[in-house]
PDB file of C-alpha atoms in Angstrom:
ATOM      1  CA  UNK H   1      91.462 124.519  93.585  1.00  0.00           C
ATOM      2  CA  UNK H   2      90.304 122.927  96.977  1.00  0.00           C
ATOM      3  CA  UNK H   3      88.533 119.736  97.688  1.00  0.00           C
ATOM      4  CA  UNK H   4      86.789 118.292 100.297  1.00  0.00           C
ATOM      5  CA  UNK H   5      87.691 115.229 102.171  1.00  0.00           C
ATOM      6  CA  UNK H   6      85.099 113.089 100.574  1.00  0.00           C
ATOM      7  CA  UNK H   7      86.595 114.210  97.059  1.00  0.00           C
ATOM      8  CA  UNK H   8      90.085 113.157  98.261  1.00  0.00           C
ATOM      9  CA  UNK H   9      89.137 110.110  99.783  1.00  0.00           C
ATOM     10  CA  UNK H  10      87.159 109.121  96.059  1.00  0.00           C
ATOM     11  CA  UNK H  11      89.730 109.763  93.827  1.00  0.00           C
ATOM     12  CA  UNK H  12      92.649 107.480  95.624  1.00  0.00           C
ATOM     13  CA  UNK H  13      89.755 105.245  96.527  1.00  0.00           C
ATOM     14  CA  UNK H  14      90.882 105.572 100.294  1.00  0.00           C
ATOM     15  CA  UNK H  15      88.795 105.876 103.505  1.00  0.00           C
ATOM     16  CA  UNK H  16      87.349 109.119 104.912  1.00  0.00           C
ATOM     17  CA  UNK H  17      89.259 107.220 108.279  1.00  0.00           C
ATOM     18  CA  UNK H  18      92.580 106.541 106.429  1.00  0.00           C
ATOM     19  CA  UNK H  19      92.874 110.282 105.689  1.00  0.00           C
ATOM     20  CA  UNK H  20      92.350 111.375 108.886  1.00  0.00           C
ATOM     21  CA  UNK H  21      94.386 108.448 110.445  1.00  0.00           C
ATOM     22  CA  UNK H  22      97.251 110.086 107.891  1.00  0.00           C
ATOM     23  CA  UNK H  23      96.528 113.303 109.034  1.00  0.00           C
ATOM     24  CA  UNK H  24      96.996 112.520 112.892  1.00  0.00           C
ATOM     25  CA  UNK H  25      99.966 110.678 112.230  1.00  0.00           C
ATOM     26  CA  UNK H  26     101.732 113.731 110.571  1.00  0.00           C
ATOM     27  CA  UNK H  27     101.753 112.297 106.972  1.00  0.00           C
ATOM     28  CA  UNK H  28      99.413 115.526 105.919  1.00  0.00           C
ATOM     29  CA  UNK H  29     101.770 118.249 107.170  1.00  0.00           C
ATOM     30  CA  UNK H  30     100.374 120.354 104.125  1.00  0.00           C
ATOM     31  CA  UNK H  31      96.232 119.624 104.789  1.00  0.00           C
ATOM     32  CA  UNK H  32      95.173 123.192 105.614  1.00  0.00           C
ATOM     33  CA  UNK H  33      91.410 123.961 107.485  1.00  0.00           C
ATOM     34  CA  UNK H  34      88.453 126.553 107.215  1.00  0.00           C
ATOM     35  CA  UNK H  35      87.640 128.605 110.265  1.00  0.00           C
ATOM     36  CA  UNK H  36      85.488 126.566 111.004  1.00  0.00           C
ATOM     37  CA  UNK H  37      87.793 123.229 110.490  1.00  0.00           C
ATOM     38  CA  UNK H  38      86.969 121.742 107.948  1.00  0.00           C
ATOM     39  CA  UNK H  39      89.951 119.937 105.961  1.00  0.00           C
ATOM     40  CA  UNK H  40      90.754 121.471 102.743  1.00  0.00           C
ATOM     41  CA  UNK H  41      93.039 119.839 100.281  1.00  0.00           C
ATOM     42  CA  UNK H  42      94.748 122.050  97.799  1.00  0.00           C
ATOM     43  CA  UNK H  43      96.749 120.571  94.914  1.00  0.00           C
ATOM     44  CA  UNK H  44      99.965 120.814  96.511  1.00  0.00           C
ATOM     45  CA  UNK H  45      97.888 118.267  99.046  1.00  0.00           C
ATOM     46  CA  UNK H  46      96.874 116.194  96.610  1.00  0.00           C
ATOM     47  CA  UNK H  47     100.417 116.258  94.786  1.00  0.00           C
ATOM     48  CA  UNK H  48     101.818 114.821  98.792  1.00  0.00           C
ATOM     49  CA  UNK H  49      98.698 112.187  99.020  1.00  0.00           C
ATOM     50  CA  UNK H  50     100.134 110.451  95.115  1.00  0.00           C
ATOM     51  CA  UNK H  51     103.417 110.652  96.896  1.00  0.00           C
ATOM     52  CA  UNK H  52     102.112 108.387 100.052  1.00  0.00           C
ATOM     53  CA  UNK H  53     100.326 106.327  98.040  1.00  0.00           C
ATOM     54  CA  UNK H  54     103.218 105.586  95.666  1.00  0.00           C
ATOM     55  CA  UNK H  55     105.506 104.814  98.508  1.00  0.00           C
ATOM     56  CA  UNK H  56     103.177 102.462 100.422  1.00  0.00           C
ATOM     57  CA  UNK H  57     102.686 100.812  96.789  1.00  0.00           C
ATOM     58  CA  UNK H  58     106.557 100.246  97.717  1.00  0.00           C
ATOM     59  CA  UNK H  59     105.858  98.353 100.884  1.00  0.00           C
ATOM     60  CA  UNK H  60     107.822 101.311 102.966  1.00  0.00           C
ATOM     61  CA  UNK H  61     106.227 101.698 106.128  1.00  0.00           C
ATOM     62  CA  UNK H  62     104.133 104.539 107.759  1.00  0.00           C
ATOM     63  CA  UNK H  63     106.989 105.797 109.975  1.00  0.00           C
ATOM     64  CA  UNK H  64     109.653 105.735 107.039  1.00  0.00           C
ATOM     65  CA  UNK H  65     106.793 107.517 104.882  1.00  0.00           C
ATOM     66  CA  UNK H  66     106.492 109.951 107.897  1.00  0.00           C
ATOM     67  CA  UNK H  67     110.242 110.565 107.619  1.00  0.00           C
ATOM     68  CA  UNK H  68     110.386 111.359 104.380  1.00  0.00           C
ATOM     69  CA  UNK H  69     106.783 114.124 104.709  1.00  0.00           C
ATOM     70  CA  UNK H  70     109.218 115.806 108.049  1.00  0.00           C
ATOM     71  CA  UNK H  71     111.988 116.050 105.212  1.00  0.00           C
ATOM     72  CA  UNK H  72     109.841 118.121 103.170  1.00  0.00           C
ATOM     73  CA  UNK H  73     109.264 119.714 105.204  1.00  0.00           C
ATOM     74  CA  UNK H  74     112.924 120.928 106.252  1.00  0.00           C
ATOM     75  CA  UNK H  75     113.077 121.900 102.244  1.00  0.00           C
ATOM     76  CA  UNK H  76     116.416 122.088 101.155  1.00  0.00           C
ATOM     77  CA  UNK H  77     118.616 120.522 104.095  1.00  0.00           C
ATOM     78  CA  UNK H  78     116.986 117.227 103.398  1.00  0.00           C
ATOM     79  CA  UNK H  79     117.531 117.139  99.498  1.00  0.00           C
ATOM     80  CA  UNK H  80     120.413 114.357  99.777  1.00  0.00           C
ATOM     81  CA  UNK H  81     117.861 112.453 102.308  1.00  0.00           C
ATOM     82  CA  UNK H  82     115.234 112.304  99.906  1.00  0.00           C
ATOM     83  CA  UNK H  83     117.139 111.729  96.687  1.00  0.00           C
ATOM     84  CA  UNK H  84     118.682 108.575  98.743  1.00  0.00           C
ATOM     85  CA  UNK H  85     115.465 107.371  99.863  1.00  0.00           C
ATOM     86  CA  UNK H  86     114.000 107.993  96.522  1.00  0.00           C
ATOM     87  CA  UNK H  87     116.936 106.026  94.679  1.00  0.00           C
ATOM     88  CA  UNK H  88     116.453 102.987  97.566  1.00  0.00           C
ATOM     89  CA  UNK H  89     112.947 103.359  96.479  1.00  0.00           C
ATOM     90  CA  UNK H  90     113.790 102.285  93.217  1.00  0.00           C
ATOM     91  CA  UNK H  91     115.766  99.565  93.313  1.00  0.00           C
ATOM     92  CA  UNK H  92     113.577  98.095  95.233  1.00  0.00           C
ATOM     93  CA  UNK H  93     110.368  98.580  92.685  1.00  0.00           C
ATOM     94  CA  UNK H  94     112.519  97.239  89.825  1.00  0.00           C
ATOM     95  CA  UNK H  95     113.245  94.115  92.200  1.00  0.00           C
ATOM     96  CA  UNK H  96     109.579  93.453  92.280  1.00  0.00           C
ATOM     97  CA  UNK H  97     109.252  94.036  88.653  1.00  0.00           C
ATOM     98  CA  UNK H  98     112.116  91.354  88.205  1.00  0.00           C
ATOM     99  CA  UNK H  99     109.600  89.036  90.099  1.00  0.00           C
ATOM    100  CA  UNK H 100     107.122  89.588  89.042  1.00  0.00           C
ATOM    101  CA  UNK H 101     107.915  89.296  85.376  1.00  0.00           C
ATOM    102  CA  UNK H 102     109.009  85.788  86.989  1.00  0.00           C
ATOM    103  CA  UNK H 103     105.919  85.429  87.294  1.00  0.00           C
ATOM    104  CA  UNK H 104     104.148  86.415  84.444  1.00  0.00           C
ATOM    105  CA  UNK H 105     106.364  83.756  82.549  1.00  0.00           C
ATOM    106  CA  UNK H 106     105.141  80.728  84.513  1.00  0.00           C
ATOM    107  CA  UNK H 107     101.808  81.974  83.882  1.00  0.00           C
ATOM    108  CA  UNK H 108     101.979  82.806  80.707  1.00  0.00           C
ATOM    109  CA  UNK H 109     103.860  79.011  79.829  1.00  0.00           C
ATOM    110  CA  UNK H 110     100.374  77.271  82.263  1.00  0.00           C
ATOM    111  CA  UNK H 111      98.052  79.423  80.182  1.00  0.00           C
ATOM    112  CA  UNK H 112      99.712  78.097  77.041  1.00  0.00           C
ATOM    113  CA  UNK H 113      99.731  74.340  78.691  1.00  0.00           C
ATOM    114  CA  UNK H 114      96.750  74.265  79.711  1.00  0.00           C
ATOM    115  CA  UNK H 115      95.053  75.892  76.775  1.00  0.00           C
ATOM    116  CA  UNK H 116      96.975  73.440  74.667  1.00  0.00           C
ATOM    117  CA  UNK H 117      95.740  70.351  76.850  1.00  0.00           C
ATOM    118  CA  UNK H 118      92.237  71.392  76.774  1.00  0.00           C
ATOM    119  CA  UNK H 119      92.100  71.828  72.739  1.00  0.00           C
ATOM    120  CA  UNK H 120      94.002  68.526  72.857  1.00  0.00           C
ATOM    121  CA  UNK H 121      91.989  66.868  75.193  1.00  0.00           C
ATOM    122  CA  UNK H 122      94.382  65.732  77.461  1.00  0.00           C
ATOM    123  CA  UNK H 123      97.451  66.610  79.659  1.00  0.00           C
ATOM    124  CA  UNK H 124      99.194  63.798  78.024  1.00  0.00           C
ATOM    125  CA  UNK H 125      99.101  65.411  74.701  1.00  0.00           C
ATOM    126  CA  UNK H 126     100.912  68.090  75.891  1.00  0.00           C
ATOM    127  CA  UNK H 127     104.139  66.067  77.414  1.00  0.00           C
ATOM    128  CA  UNK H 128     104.207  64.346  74.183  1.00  0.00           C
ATOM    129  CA  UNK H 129     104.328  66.977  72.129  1.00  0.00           C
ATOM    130  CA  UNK H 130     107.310  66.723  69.805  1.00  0.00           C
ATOM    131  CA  UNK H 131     109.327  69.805  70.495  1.00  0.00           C
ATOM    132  CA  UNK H 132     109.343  71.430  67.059  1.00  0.00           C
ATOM    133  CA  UNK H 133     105.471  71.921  67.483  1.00  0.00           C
ATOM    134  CA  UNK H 134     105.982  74.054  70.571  1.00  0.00           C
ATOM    135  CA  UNK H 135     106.012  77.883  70.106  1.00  0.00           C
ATOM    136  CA  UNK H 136     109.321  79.353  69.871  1.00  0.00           C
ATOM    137  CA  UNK H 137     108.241  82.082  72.325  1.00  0.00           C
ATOM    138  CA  UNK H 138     107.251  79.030  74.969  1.00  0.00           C
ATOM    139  CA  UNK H 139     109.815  77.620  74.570  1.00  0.00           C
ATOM    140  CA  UNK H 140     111.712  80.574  75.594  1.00  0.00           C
ATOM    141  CA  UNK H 141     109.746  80.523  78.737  1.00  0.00           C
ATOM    142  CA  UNK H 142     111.398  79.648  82.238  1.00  0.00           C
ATOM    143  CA  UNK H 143     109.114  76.518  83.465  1.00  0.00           C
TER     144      UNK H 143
END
């Protein structure tokens, strides 16, 4: 199956522009044309386009994303290359998960304080709170 531009650009919820900004940068190696050229995306495009869009949800930048489309390229002499990268890649995702989880704790502790203060009418309430009427699983929170 083939798809137009448009169709790619709706279903990642990207730019007609970023595409073709992708494409002249080399990041589309595997975009094909019509005789007439117009950009036709097969699935094996659309399978490289999740790919991008997955490592820039990474923070890697263009040029390393580049990189890694030319080592696809290559096909088998760049297997160790992208298995590295991929494994980097990784670590680095389950960093930000480690944060952000971080994160979700302190929110999830104000959500309980302030939910808490507001039922209770005051702030106050809340920092005098004996601790036995806290919930166990806020009190397990990092605050």
């Amino acid at each position: 199956m083939t798809y137009t531009i448009g169709d790619v650009a709706q279903k990642f919820n990207l730019s007609i522009h970023t595409l073709r900004y992708y494409e002249k940068e080399g990041l589309l190696p595997f975009v094909q044309r019509s005789d007439s050229g117009i950009r036709k995306f097969d699935d094996n495009a659309i399978e490289g386009i999740k790919v991008i869009e997955c490592l820039k949800k990474t923070n890697m930048q263009l040029k390393d994303i580049k990189s890694f489309m030319d080592w696809c390229t290559e096909g088998d002499d760049s297997l160790k290359q992208r298995q590295k990268m991929f494994h980097e890649r990784k670590a680095i995702v389950e960093q930000q998960i480690a944060e952000l989880n971080n994160v979700m704790e302190l929110i999830n502790y104000k959500c309980w304080y302030y939910d808490t203060a507001v039922e209770l009418g005051s702030e106050k309430a809340v920092w005098d709170m004996p601790p036995e009427q806290i919930p166990e699983e806020i009190k397990a929170l990092k605050h």
